[in-house]
Amino acid sequence: MQAAATPEMADHPFRGVWDTPFGVPPFERITPEHFRPAFESGLAEQRREIEAIAVNPAEPSFDNTIAALELSGRTLRRVSAVFFNLAGAHTNDAIQAVEREMAPVLAKHRNAIFMNEALFRRVERLYDQRENLGLDAEQRRVLDRYRTIFTRAGAQLGPEGKKRLAEITERLATLGTQFSQNVLADEKDYALVLDGEGDLAGLPGFLRASAAQAAGERGLPGKHVITLSRSSIEPFLQFSSRRDLREQAFRAWTGRGERGGATDNKAIVAEMVALRAERAKLLGFPTFAHFKLSDMMAKTPEAVRQLLDQVWQPARARAEQEAGALQALVREEGGNFELAPWDWRYYAEKLRQREHAFDEAQIKPYLQLDKMIEAAFHTAGRLFGLQFKELHGLPVYHPDVRVFEVQDANGRHVGLFLGDYFGRPSKRSGAWMSSFRIQEKLAGEIRPTIVNVMNFSKGAAGAPTLLSFDDARTLFHEFGHALHGLLSDVTYPLIAGTNVATDFVELPSQLYEHWLSRPEILGRFAVHERTGEPMPKALLDKVLAARNFHQGFATVEYVASALVDMEFHLLPSVDALDVTAFETAALDKIGMPKEIVMRHRTPHFTHVFSGDGYSAGYYSYLWSEVLDADAFKAFDETGDVFDPATAQRLEQFIYAAGYRREPAAAYHAFRGRAPEVEALLEKRGFRAAPAGQPSGEV
Ligand SMILES: [Zn+2]
């Protein structure tokens, strides 16, 4: 059946089969004008499919209900994947307009599916008979997940409740989009222009080079520009000896989303927190945090609190020692001021140079982007037998995007990996993994197309791009997510790849970071950009020994954000919330050191407010860190960080398993026991490793 087609709908590029290699989207044929009609036909197609399932006169069966649901919405999935990847990685005004328009429409569409009564009755019938349907374990899991999704969407509510819930979700979708567009606008809007040697005081060569590049891109040749992207602002705060400029840049960075005017996010946050609390109540939970956590590995706010408290106390004590040492350094240099947040990174870098006798500028020439990509691939080869071949000439959405074919040890196609590494004004800040196509076997053997997006500062023309150690770790982190998508081996798309609980999804990514720090990897791939010489053993040892430097600061920065996120979402109801005052009060309550600012302040906390993703969920990184530290210990205990038997279990139960099992069960299957928090405290240097045990990965 054809929808009444307008001319542009008839030939939008999302219709029909893509005859591109590996089914990559034909980017060169896609323009922003195609999205609206493509979304419309995708939505119409899925509405017809859903209606057909709901009114099917046949008795509900797994195939005619659950599998049919899984097969519905193909066009919509395809359009959404391309659209949202571009909205994050290469957006423009036209795409942003479609994004604002589509966010509530898509939320409404999803509501209509998961609040469809006839459909829910069929799912309930199947769920009641689940023991007698002859389902295999994966089908049983998919049925359970669908029932959970329906009930969490409010399928069991009466008409009034459903109506209100639908309004709330649509409004939240609109607000979330506005929130992230406002942050992007504040980031795009800001450039600290450095003019002349005085402004550049203290900045090392790599930062001058990338700042010159950024200035060139903004039409300011001969000058230097610092942007609010982490890989520009952080080294600036680390090296600039101009205290006034540090303060200026720091205020702009931590004030994103809070500058008043059209891009201010405070009112948006207040409304989102209120709506989330109301939504939870409608669904029978005391607060949004209770609602959110009930479908996570953590299960309850108490479990999260317990973990955060366990880490907060030692981290805060450590951070205060660190602040004392920095203040002493300020005095020693004749500074007559109290250490401020914009001083921390600068004096910490000096102290690091003194205590560990190296600086970032010394390491950077050894951390070339291309070599680090190779290192991430090599690690995947050692662990999982994967091979990577760069392909040229495939359609890409920006000339900087690189494409690799991934094959297994026998040369079988595993998937496509896209690497989009450099910052640009059309990209939102941060780093992430996403997909253009996820793995499944329901509609034939479909292999995934996965992308990693970074915001590294591009090296000057003709020179290699050099990374900081943090950048390299981000690269390994996102590549761990990519492997979770690439190695996926399930039948049903609902549970494929990274479609797992938020507090479990960081395990594959954070675990992967451990291999970067191994001498086996760094010793081989950290080679000097000019001489090709490996990093000298002494420097390598220093880098590794310095990893616990200022863990107090890093942990406080992070845990403060996680606690504030939790506080907002533990409010049982909300009326005219003063967001800034609430944030300040929450930080006072935990005794936040005055020299440290939250890693993500509320008005630009996109993890929590650009969508539902990490709302009441920022703790997930730490939760997953308990798992990753404990999981890496499984390798350490064998004496071989590439131990084949351990790697095989890791692939089977974690990287390839999608959401086939509850996270606790999946972890248990891999490790042979439940996770223990000790390895995390040792890893962060808050507790000594027991004698005779290998201490982390040094
Ligand atoms: Zn991650």
XYZ file of C-alpha atoms and ligand atoms in Angstrom:
699
model
C 0.000 0.000 0.000
C 1.261 3.454 -0.902
C 0.737 6.555 1.180
C -0.561 9.522 -0.783
C 2.793 10.573 -2.100
C 4.048 14.055 -2.760
C 6.742 14.196 -5.437
C 9.651 14.464 -2.978
C 8.269 11.591 -0.895
C 8.218 9.362 -3.938
C 11.958 9.569 -4.418
C 13.464 10.213 -0.999
C 16.658 8.162 -0.722
C 15.413 6.089 2.241
C 12.938 4.241 0.051
C 13.904 0.880 -1.414
C 17.151 -1.029 -1.085
C 20.506 0.723 -0.852
C 22.856 -0.776 -3.397
C 25.911 0.669 -1.646
C 28.744 -1.576 -0.384
C 27.679 -3.163 2.956
C 24.462 -1.141 2.797
C 26.082 2.069 4.033
C 23.767 5.051 3.680
C 24.173 6.834 0.315
C 25.191 10.060 2.030
C 25.900 11.915 -1.194
C 22.226 11.529 -2.192
C 20.823 12.609 1.212
C 20.022 16.273 1.869
C 18.234 17.800 4.880
C 15.029 18.241 2.822
C 14.719 14.465 2.546
C 14.324 13.857 6.262
C 10.839 15.249 6.817
C 9.157 13.185 4.047
C 11.276 10.148 4.919
C 10.249 10.358 8.576
C 6.638 10.735 7.496
C 6.631 7.646 5.310
C 8.590 5.681 7.935
C 6.071 6.623 10.617
C 3.112 5.783 8.357
C 4.647 2.423 7.460
C 5.134 1.436 11.094
C 1.642 2.649 12.068
C 0.167 0.318 9.421
C 2.336 -2.568 10.618
C 1.427 -2.047 14.279
C -2.271 -1.808 13.504
C -2.093 -5.064 11.540
C -0.476 -6.845 14.513
C -2.946 -5.400 17.022
C -6.097 -6.359 15.085
C -4.836 -9.704 13.838
C -7.798 -12.109 14.356
C -5.428 -15.052 14.896
C -4.562 -16.100 18.483
C -1.455 -14.252 19.672
C 1.746 -16.175 19.028
C 5.375 -15.208 19.493
C 5.765 -14.919 15.726
C 2.635 -12.935 14.914
C 3.146 -10.532 17.822
C 6.689 -10.255 19.202
C 8.654 -11.148 16.071
C 6.251 -9.019 14.024
C 6.902 -6.058 16.349
C 10.625 -6.612 15.932
C 10.273 -6.561 12.153
C 8.167 -3.408 12.084
C 9.481 0.102 11.502
C 12.413 -0.711 9.219
C 12.258 2.541 7.259
C 11.844 4.610 10.399
C 14.846 2.916 12.005
C 16.941 3.606 8.937
C 15.941 7.270 8.683
C 16.388 7.813 12.419
C 19.848 6.265 12.432
C 21.147 8.538 9.667
C 19.334 11.574 10.991
C 20.431 11.373 14.610
C 23.999 10.554 13.681
C 24.117 13.696 11.563
C 22.328 15.748 14.226
C 25.184 14.918 16.613
C 28.204 14.742 14.344
C 27.530 17.076 11.428
C 24.524 19.266 11.954
C 23.293 22.525 10.452
C 20.324 24.859 10.846
C 18.101 22.789 8.546
C 18.815 19.562 10.458
C 18.276 21.318 13.777
C 14.887 22.562 12.627
C 13.824 19.017 11.660
C 15.184 17.774 14.998
C 13.050 20.209 16.994
C 10.017 19.304 14.930
C 10.522 15.519 15.023
C 11.447 15.020 18.696
C 7.837 15.271 19.974
C 6.443 13.479 16.906
C 8.724 10.498 17.491
C 7.916 10.461 21.209
C 4.210 10.486 20.348
C 4.674 7.652 17.873
C 6.462 5.526 20.458
C 3.747 6.284 22.993
C 1.066 5.206 20.534
C 2.793 1.837 20.103
C 3.480 1.116 23.758
C 0.102 2.385 24.955
C -1.837 0.477 22.307
C -4.308 -1.568 24.349
C -5.029 -4.325 21.872
C -1.316 -4.799 21.333
C -0.597 -4.862 25.065
C -3.347 -7.458 25.609
C -1.624 -9.736 23.102
C 1.735 -9.290 24.863
C 0.085 -9.970 28.244
C -1.566 -13.126 26.900
C 1.783 -14.396 25.703
C 3.481 -13.432 28.947
C 0.873 -15.340 30.988
C 1.472 -18.454 28.885
C 5.233 -17.979 28.646
C 6.080 -21.384 30.140
C 3.998 -23.225 27.552
C 4.947 -21.494 24.335
C 8.037 -23.586 23.604
C 10.248 -20.495 23.505
C 14.018 -20.689 23.512
C 15.942 -18.655 26.098
C 16.457 -15.658 23.824
C 12.793 -15.518 22.775
C 11.746 -15.751 26.390
C 14.039 -12.844 27.231
C 12.685 -10.720 24.354
C 9.112 -11.371 25.505
C 10.030 -10.350 29.072
C 11.704 -7.190 27.818
C 8.688 -6.204 25.708
C 6.359 -6.673 28.641
C 8.642 -4.502 30.807
C 8.803 -1.802 28.127
C 4.999 -1.766 27.744
C 4.346 -1.487 31.476
C 7.017 1.194 31.964
C 5.430 3.154 29.122
C 2.071 3.039 30.921
C 0.205 0.450 28.829
C -1.723 -0.699 31.912
C -2.974 2.798 32.843
C -6.519 4.059 32.374
C -7.339 6.562 29.620
C -6.691 9.663 31.774
C -3.313 8.430 32.986
C -2.312 7.422 29.468
C -3.224 10.785 28.090
C -1.214 12.661 30.699
C 1.760 10.326 30.373
C 1.783 10.819 26.613
C 1.761 14.588 27.056
C 4.660 14.328 29.495
C 6.851 12.196 27.243
C 6.273 14.401 24.227
C 7.045 17.530 26.207
C 10.171 15.918 27.656
C 11.370 15.063 24.161
C 10.960 18.676 23.061
C 12.737 19.991 26.137
C 15.607 17.530 25.780
C 16.230 18.655 22.209
C 16.144 22.328 23.212
C 18.529 21.608 26.043
C 21.240 20.106 23.845
C 20.772 22.663 21.086
C 21.264 25.423 23.663
C 24.498 23.868 24.895
C 25.739 23.502 21.329
C 24.821 27.135 20.626
C 26.777 28.366 23.664
C 29.768 26.254 22.613
C 29.668 27.374 19.004
C 29.263 30.954 20.036
C 32.399 31.078 22.136
C 35.979 31.497 21.019
C 38.789 32.818 23.179
C 40.887 34.670 20.609
C 44.556 34.860 21.541
C 46.435 37.662 19.891
C 50.195 37.752 20.183
C 52.866 36.152 22.346
C 51.573 37.650 25.595
C 48.266 35.802 25.239
C 50.061 32.554 24.389
C 52.226 32.553 27.513
C 52.930 29.022 28.732
C 51.191 27.205 25.862
C 53.171 24.287 24.385
C 53.660 23.752 20.657
C 50.876 21.219 20.143
C 48.288 23.556 21.648
C 49.542 26.550 19.673
C 49.318 24.462 16.494
C 45.747 23.283 17.104
C 44.675 26.762 18.270
C 46.119 28.239 15.067
C 44.197 25.610 13.086
C 40.975 26.522 14.924
C 41.596 30.213 14.245
C 42.120 29.495 10.553
C 38.805 27.592 10.397
C 37.110 30.645 11.893
C 38.648 33.023 9.399
C 41.186 34.497 11.825
C 44.522 33.659 10.199
C 47.582 34.557 12.250
C 45.672 34.352 15.527
C 44.944 31.506 17.931
C 41.562 30.308 19.150
C 40.664 28.262 22.221
C 37.235 26.629 21.998
C 35.046 25.026 24.648
C 35.699 21.517 23.350
C 37.391 19.502 26.078
C 40.530 18.827 24.038
C 41.039 22.581 23.550
C 39.956 24.086 26.872
C 41.502 21.492 29.192
C 45.096 21.818 27.931
C 44.639 25.594 27.896
C 43.705 25.543 31.594
C 46.620 23.211 32.196
C 49.288 25.336 30.546
C 48.264 28.982 30.249
C 50.207 31.070 32.744
C 47.769 33.939 32.204
C 45.533 33.667 35.268
C 43.099 36.274 33.869
C 42.586 34.333 30.628
C 42.222 31.059 32.511
C 39.489 32.570 34.615
C 37.736 34.018 31.593
C 37.795 30.706 29.686
C 36.860 28.648 32.741
C 33.824 30.826 33.448
C 32.650 30.470 29.856
C 33.159 26.705 29.989
C 31.346 26.103 33.273
C 28.690 28.696 32.438
C 27.386 26.979 29.319
C 23.584 26.850 29.363
C 23.458 29.436 32.140
C 24.148 32.699 30.388
C 20.596 34.024 30.413
C 18.767 34.799 27.189
C 17.501 32.387 24.571
C 20.011 29.602 25.250
C 19.614 29.470 29.047
C 18.720 25.975 30.243
C 17.670 26.562 33.861
C 13.926 26.788 33.209
C 14.154 23.732 30.938
C 15.820 21.718 33.697
C 13.207 22.772 36.262
C 10.394 21.710 33.981
C 12.064 18.413 33.063
C 12.651 17.464 36.698
C 9.005 18.245 37.511
C 7.684 16.229 34.571
C 9.907 13.257 35.337
C 8.685 13.176 38.955
C 5.086 13.301 37.784
C 5.699 10.536 35.262
C 7.186 8.258 37.927
C 4.229 8.856 40.197
C 1.739 7.981 37.464
C 3.579 4.697 37.004
C 3.459 3.882 40.712
C 6.988 4.823 41.824
C 7.782 7.250 44.668
C 10.350 9.205 42.600
C 11.861 9.254 39.131
C 15.065 7.717 40.507
C 13.117 4.736 41.847
C 11.395 4.343 38.502
C 14.617 4.602 36.516
C 16.707 2.322 38.708
C 14.147 -0.462 38.906
C 15.144 -1.413 35.337
C 18.905 -1.058 35.905
C 21.475 -3.452 37.304
C 21.554 -1.321 40.498
C 17.767 -1.722 41.034
C 17.407 0.863 43.871
C 18.593 4.405 44.765
C 19.914 2.966 48.037
C 22.312 0.686 46.172
C 23.591 3.651 44.152
C 23.909 5.838 47.242
C 25.872 3.163 49.008
C 28.407 2.936 46.211
C 28.733 6.722 45.803
C 29.189 7.217 49.559
C 31.786 4.478 49.717
C 33.845 6.336 47.131
C 33.021 9.956 48.090
C 34.602 9.928 51.538
C 38.097 8.764 50.554
C 37.983 10.815 47.342
C 37.113 14.039 49.168
C 39.806 13.490 51.778
C 42.324 12.886 49.001
C 41.175 15.966 47.057
C 41.692 18.130 50.128
C 45.260 16.924 50.451
C 45.746 17.657 46.766
C 44.326 21.190 47.165
C 46.687 21.806 50.106
C 49.696 20.831 48.026
C 48.581 23.106 45.181
C 48.024 26.050 47.535
C 51.529 25.529 48.904
C 52.865 25.675 45.360
C 50.998 28.939 44.704
C 52.620 30.468 47.827
C 56.028 29.090 46.948
C 55.821 30.868 43.589
C 54.976 34.092 45.361
C 51.253 33.993 44.536
C 49.154 35.836 47.070
C 45.754 34.358 46.252
C 43.571 31.451 47.218
C 43.544 28.558 44.805
C 40.493 28.930 42.523
C 38.908 26.318 40.234
C 40.636 27.859 37.171
C 44.003 27.420 38.898
C 43.666 23.734 39.689
C 44.713 22.213 36.377
C 47.555 24.704 35.928
C 49.207 24.057 39.290
C 48.411 20.351 39.137
C 50.320 20.164 35.871
C 53.310 21.886 37.511
C 53.171 19.509 40.426
C 52.890 16.539 38.105
C 55.991 17.719 36.266
C 57.827 18.021 39.548
C 56.672 14.789 41.184
C 56.651 12.599 38.136
C 59.226 14.524 36.113
C 57.368 14.736 32.838
C 54.731 16.920 31.292
C 51.916 16.294 28.820
C 53.916 18.058 26.113
C 56.623 15.408 26.492
C 54.188 12.510 26.026
C 52.136 13.916 23.180
C 54.694 13.361 20.390
C 54.481 9.661 21.249
C 50.695 9.489 21.094
C 49.850 9.806 17.412
C 46.207 9.378 16.533
C 46.902 6.874 13.738
C 49.102 4.751 15.993
C 46.503 4.752 18.748
C 43.835 3.609 16.282
C 46.219 0.838 15.258
C 46.747 -0.023 18.935
C 42.993 -0.318 19.538
C 42.685 -2.587 16.483
C 45.682 -4.682 17.536
C 44.171 -5.227 20.997
C 40.929 -6.426 19.383
C 43.009 -8.799 17.298
C 44.781 -10.266 20.324
C 41.564 -10.642 22.323
C 38.944 -11.539 19.736
C 40.870 -12.364 16.554
C 39.476 -9.349 14.693
C 41.152 -7.774 11.653
C 40.614 -4.269 10.257
C 41.023 -3.112 6.656
C 40.603 0.500 5.664
C 38.227 0.999 2.724
C 38.321 4.013 0.438
C 35.679 5.484 -1.812
C 32.610 4.527 0.240
C 30.012 7.238 0.832
C 30.716 9.222 4.024
C 28.934 12.198 5.600
C 32.099 14.249 6.016
C 35.514 13.915 4.315
C 37.216 13.343 7.709
C 35.294 10.093 8.298
C 37.354 6.903 7.823
C 35.812 3.521 7.022
C 37.178 0.096 8.028
C 35.924 -3.368 7.248
C 36.052 -5.651 10.283
C 36.643 -9.371 9.762
C 37.028 -12.287 12.139
C 40.068 -14.579 12.296
C 38.711 -16.605 9.349
C 38.173 -13.550 7.176
C 34.393 -13.573 7.671
C 32.717 -10.156 7.515
C 31.905 -8.863 11.023
C 30.789 -5.321 10.261
C 31.848 -1.835 9.278
C 33.614 0.557 11.612
C 33.546 4.308 10.938
C 35.968 6.643 12.727
C 35.101 10.360 12.850
C 37.896 11.778 14.969
C 38.173 15.562 14.650
C 36.288 18.400 16.291
C 34.437 20.897 14.072
C 31.766 23.519 14.655
C 29.021 21.254 13.245
C 29.718 18.553 15.838
C 28.542 18.483 19.412
C 31.247 18.206 22.056
C 32.224 14.970 23.768
C 32.883 11.504 22.365
C 30.437 8.748 21.620
C 29.687 5.513 19.806
C 26.601 5.120 17.684
C 25.338 2.925 14.858
C 23.953 3.283 11.377
C 22.772 -0.328 11.446
C 22.647 -2.795 14.342
C 23.268 -6.525 14.236
C 20.395 -9.022 13.994
C 19.432 -12.329 12.389
C 15.670 -12.025 12.314
C 15.460 -10.484 8.844
C 18.445 -12.454 7.556
C 22.042 -12.181 8.728
C 22.524 -8.434 9.179
C 25.927 -7.185 10.298
C 26.345 -3.827 12.008
C 27.738 -0.468 10.893
C 29.202 1.258 13.932
C 30.672 4.732 14.303
C 32.987 6.338 16.866
C 32.813 10.129 17.076
C 35.556 12.155 18.819
C 36.500 15.793 19.139
C 40.285 15.664 18.852
C 42.093 18.805 17.746
C 43.415 18.181 14.264
C 47.172 18.487 13.830
C 48.492 21.241 11.587
C 48.493 20.537 7.833
C 50.967 17.759 7.007
C 51.672 16.973 10.670
C 50.244 13.993 12.560
C 47.453 14.565 15.069
C 48.842 14.132 18.573
C 46.753 13.031 21.542
C 46.944 13.531 25.262
C 46.873 10.421 27.398
C 43.228 11.218 28.221
C 42.397 11.482 24.524
C 43.981 8.092 23.909
C 41.945 6.646 26.751
C 38.766 8.135 25.256
C 39.647 6.506 21.958
C 39.974 3.100 23.630
C 36.793 3.711 25.630
C 34.640 4.448 22.600
C 36.259 1.616 20.704
C 35.191 -0.725 23.525
C 31.599 0.399 22.894
C 32.168 -0.120 19.175
C 33.255 -3.732 19.785
C 30.124 -4.286 21.884
C 28.135 -3.285 18.788
C 30.351 -5.120 16.281
C 30.680 -8.474 18.065
C 26.952 -8.665 18.859
C 25.585 -12.113 18.055
C 21.865 -12.306 18.794
C 18.745 -12.897 16.736
C 16.453 -10.092 17.910
C 17.298 -6.392 17.395
C 15.662 -5.388 20.698
C 18.511 -6.978 22.654
C 21.386 -6.448 20.189
C 24.759 -4.869 20.967
C 24.680 -1.934 23.347
C 20.891 -2.104 23.972
C 21.562 -3.050 27.602
C 21.018 -1.352 30.982
C 22.848 1.994 31.249
C 24.817 0.903 34.315
C 26.063 -2.174 32.443
C 26.780 -0.598 29.058
C 29.989 1.096 30.269
C 31.574 -2.222 31.214
C 32.791 -3.127 27.691
C 34.083 0.417 27.108
C 35.781 1.044 30.442
C 37.239 -2.441 30.540
C 38.856 -1.806 27.147
C 40.742 1.228 28.538
C 42.805 -1.124 30.696
C 44.670 -2.532 27.701
C 45.849 0.911 26.580
C 47.888 1.238 29.780
C 49.598 -2.077 29.330
C 53.307 -1.986 28.419
C 52.447 -4.601 25.749
C 50.361 -1.954 23.936
C 51.834 1.412 24.901
C 55.380 0.109 24.594
C 54.686 -0.892 21.003
C 52.389 1.810 19.641
C 53.559 4.906 21.522
C 56.294 5.861 19.055
C 57.708 9.317 18.436
C 56.090 11.242 15.577
C 59.433 12.242 14.053
C 61.968 9.579 15.023
C 59.621 6.570 15.212
C 61.445 5.597 18.417
C 59.296 3.918 21.071
C 58.610 5.923 24.211
C 61.667 5.462 26.465
C 61.053 2.896 29.187
C 61.707 5.490 31.901
C 59.083 7.861 30.495
C 56.612 5.008 30.001
C 57.086 3.963 33.627
C 56.525 7.534 34.744
C 53.356 7.856 32.685
C 51.973 4.663 34.166
C 53.013 5.560 37.700
C 51.361 8.968 37.352
C 47.939 7.581 36.475
C 46.741 7.841 40.040
C 47.925 11.453 40.214
C 45.043 13.647 41.382
C 42.509 10.838 41.518
C 40.972 12.773 44.396
C 40.156 15.640 42.034
C 38.899 13.398 39.208
C 36.729 11.350 41.527
C 35.253 14.355 43.350
C 34.455 16.063 40.034
C 32.632 12.982 38.841
C 30.907 11.798 42.019
C 29.585 15.331 42.678
C 27.864 15.245 39.271
C 26.458 11.786 39.953
C 25.132 12.817 43.379
C 23.492 15.998 42.072
C 21.850 14.018 39.275
C 20.485 11.610 41.893
C 19.269 14.438 44.191
C 17.247 16.095 41.410
C 15.547 12.819 40.619
C 14.840 11.815 44.208
C 12.452 14.764 44.542
C 8.951 13.311 44.989
C 7.353 16.372 43.424
C 8.638 19.668 42.109
C 7.235 23.159 41.980
C 9.108 26.211 40.666
C 12.523 24.698 41.309
C 15.458 27.107 41.537
C 17.985 24.959 39.701
C 21.126 26.845 40.700
C 20.146 27.051 44.379
C 19.274 23.360 44.405
C 22.617 22.429 42.858
C 24.479 24.595 45.393
C 22.562 23.107 48.325
C 23.185 19.553 47.133
C 26.906 20.288 46.874
C 27.006 21.960 50.303
C 25.369 18.907 51.818
C 28.207 16.653 50.682
C 30.932 19.174 51.525
C 32.099 19.872 47.984
C 35.630 21.324 48.076
C 35.399 24.951 46.926
C 38.324 24.611 44.521
C 36.563 21.973 42.416
C 33.568 22.345 40.113
C 31.308 19.466 39.083
C 32.510 17.715 35.938
C 29.183 18.635 34.309
C 27.223 21.474 35.877
C 23.457 21.146 35.665
C 22.738 23.707 32.868
C 24.967 21.785 30.417
C 24.668 18.269 31.837
C 23.697 16.736 28.501
C 24.067 13.162 29.808
C 21.100 13.826 32.070
C 18.998 16.453 30.281
C 19.455 16.057 26.524
C 17.275 12.982 26.737
C 16.439 10.201 29.126
C 19.695 8.321 28.595
C 21.668 8.965 31.766
C 18.995 10.709 33.849
C 19.286 9.352 37.394
C 22.012 7.359 35.685
C 25.274 9.303 35.690
C 26.386 6.999 38.517
C 26.542 4.306 35.821
C 30.152 5.032 34.955
C 31.255 4.324 38.513
C 28.961 1.325 38.784
C 30.475 -0.035 35.596
C 33.934 0.756 36.949
C 33.348 -1.639 39.817
C 32.711 -4.205 37.101
C 35.584 -3.227 34.782
C 38.213 -3.162 37.538
C 37.026 -6.518 38.808
C 36.781 -7.938 35.276
C 40.308 -6.903 34.316
C 41.520 -8.623 37.454
C 40.249 -11.845 35.901
C 42.935 -11.415 33.217
C 45.555 -10.311 35.729
C 44.919 -13.400 37.813
C 45.897 -15.635 34.884
C 49.203 -13.769 34.471
C 48.338 -13.005 30.808
C 46.319 -9.888 29.941
C 45.331 -11.547 26.664
C 44.529 -14.920 28.239
C 42.572 -16.742 25.516
C 40.151 -18.612 27.801
C 39.228 -15.450 29.708
C 38.894 -13.505 26.438
C 36.643 -16.215 25.060
C 34.307 -15.968 28.095
C 34.398 -12.187 27.842
C 33.262 -12.325 24.231
C 30.604 -14.955 24.822
C 28.965 -13.480 27.924
C 29.597 -9.745 27.540
C 30.678 -8.370 24.142
C 28.622 -10.703 21.934
C 25.700 -11.266 24.284
C 23.720 -8.042 23.957
C 20.929 -8.013 26.540
C 20.351 -11.753 26.387
C 20.667 -12.047 30.175
C 20.117 -9.845 33.212
C 23.412 -7.952 33.751
C 24.137 -9.598 37.117
C 23.718 -13.036 35.546
C 25.859 -12.133 32.520
C 28.641 -10.895 34.777
C 28.431 -13.985 36.941
C 28.680 -16.207 33.873
C 31.870 -14.415 32.821
C 33.543 -14.099 36.224
C 32.206 -17.124 38.056
C 31.139 -14.877 40.944
C 29.482 -11.518 41.702
C 31.564 -8.323 41.250
C 33.588 -6.970 44.201
C 34.307 -3.273 44.869
C 37.900 -3.803 46.106
C 39.500 -3.664 42.661
C 37.947 -0.242 42.020
C 39.289 1.267 45.244
C 42.723 -0.128 44.436
C 42.556 1.145 40.862
C 41.785 4.691 42.022
C 44.602 4.457 44.549
C 42.289 4.782 47.572
C 43.354 1.458 48.930
C 46.593 -0.467 48.589
C 46.471 -3.707 46.661
C 46.823 -6.710 48.965
C 50.399 -7.968 49.195
C 51.326 -10.574 46.619
C 48.507 -9.498 44.293
C 49.286 -7.706 41.050
C 48.223 -4.081 41.495
C 46.139 -3.108 38.521
C 47.880 -3.115 35.204
C 51.278 -1.537 35.854
Zn 30.960 5.196 27.433
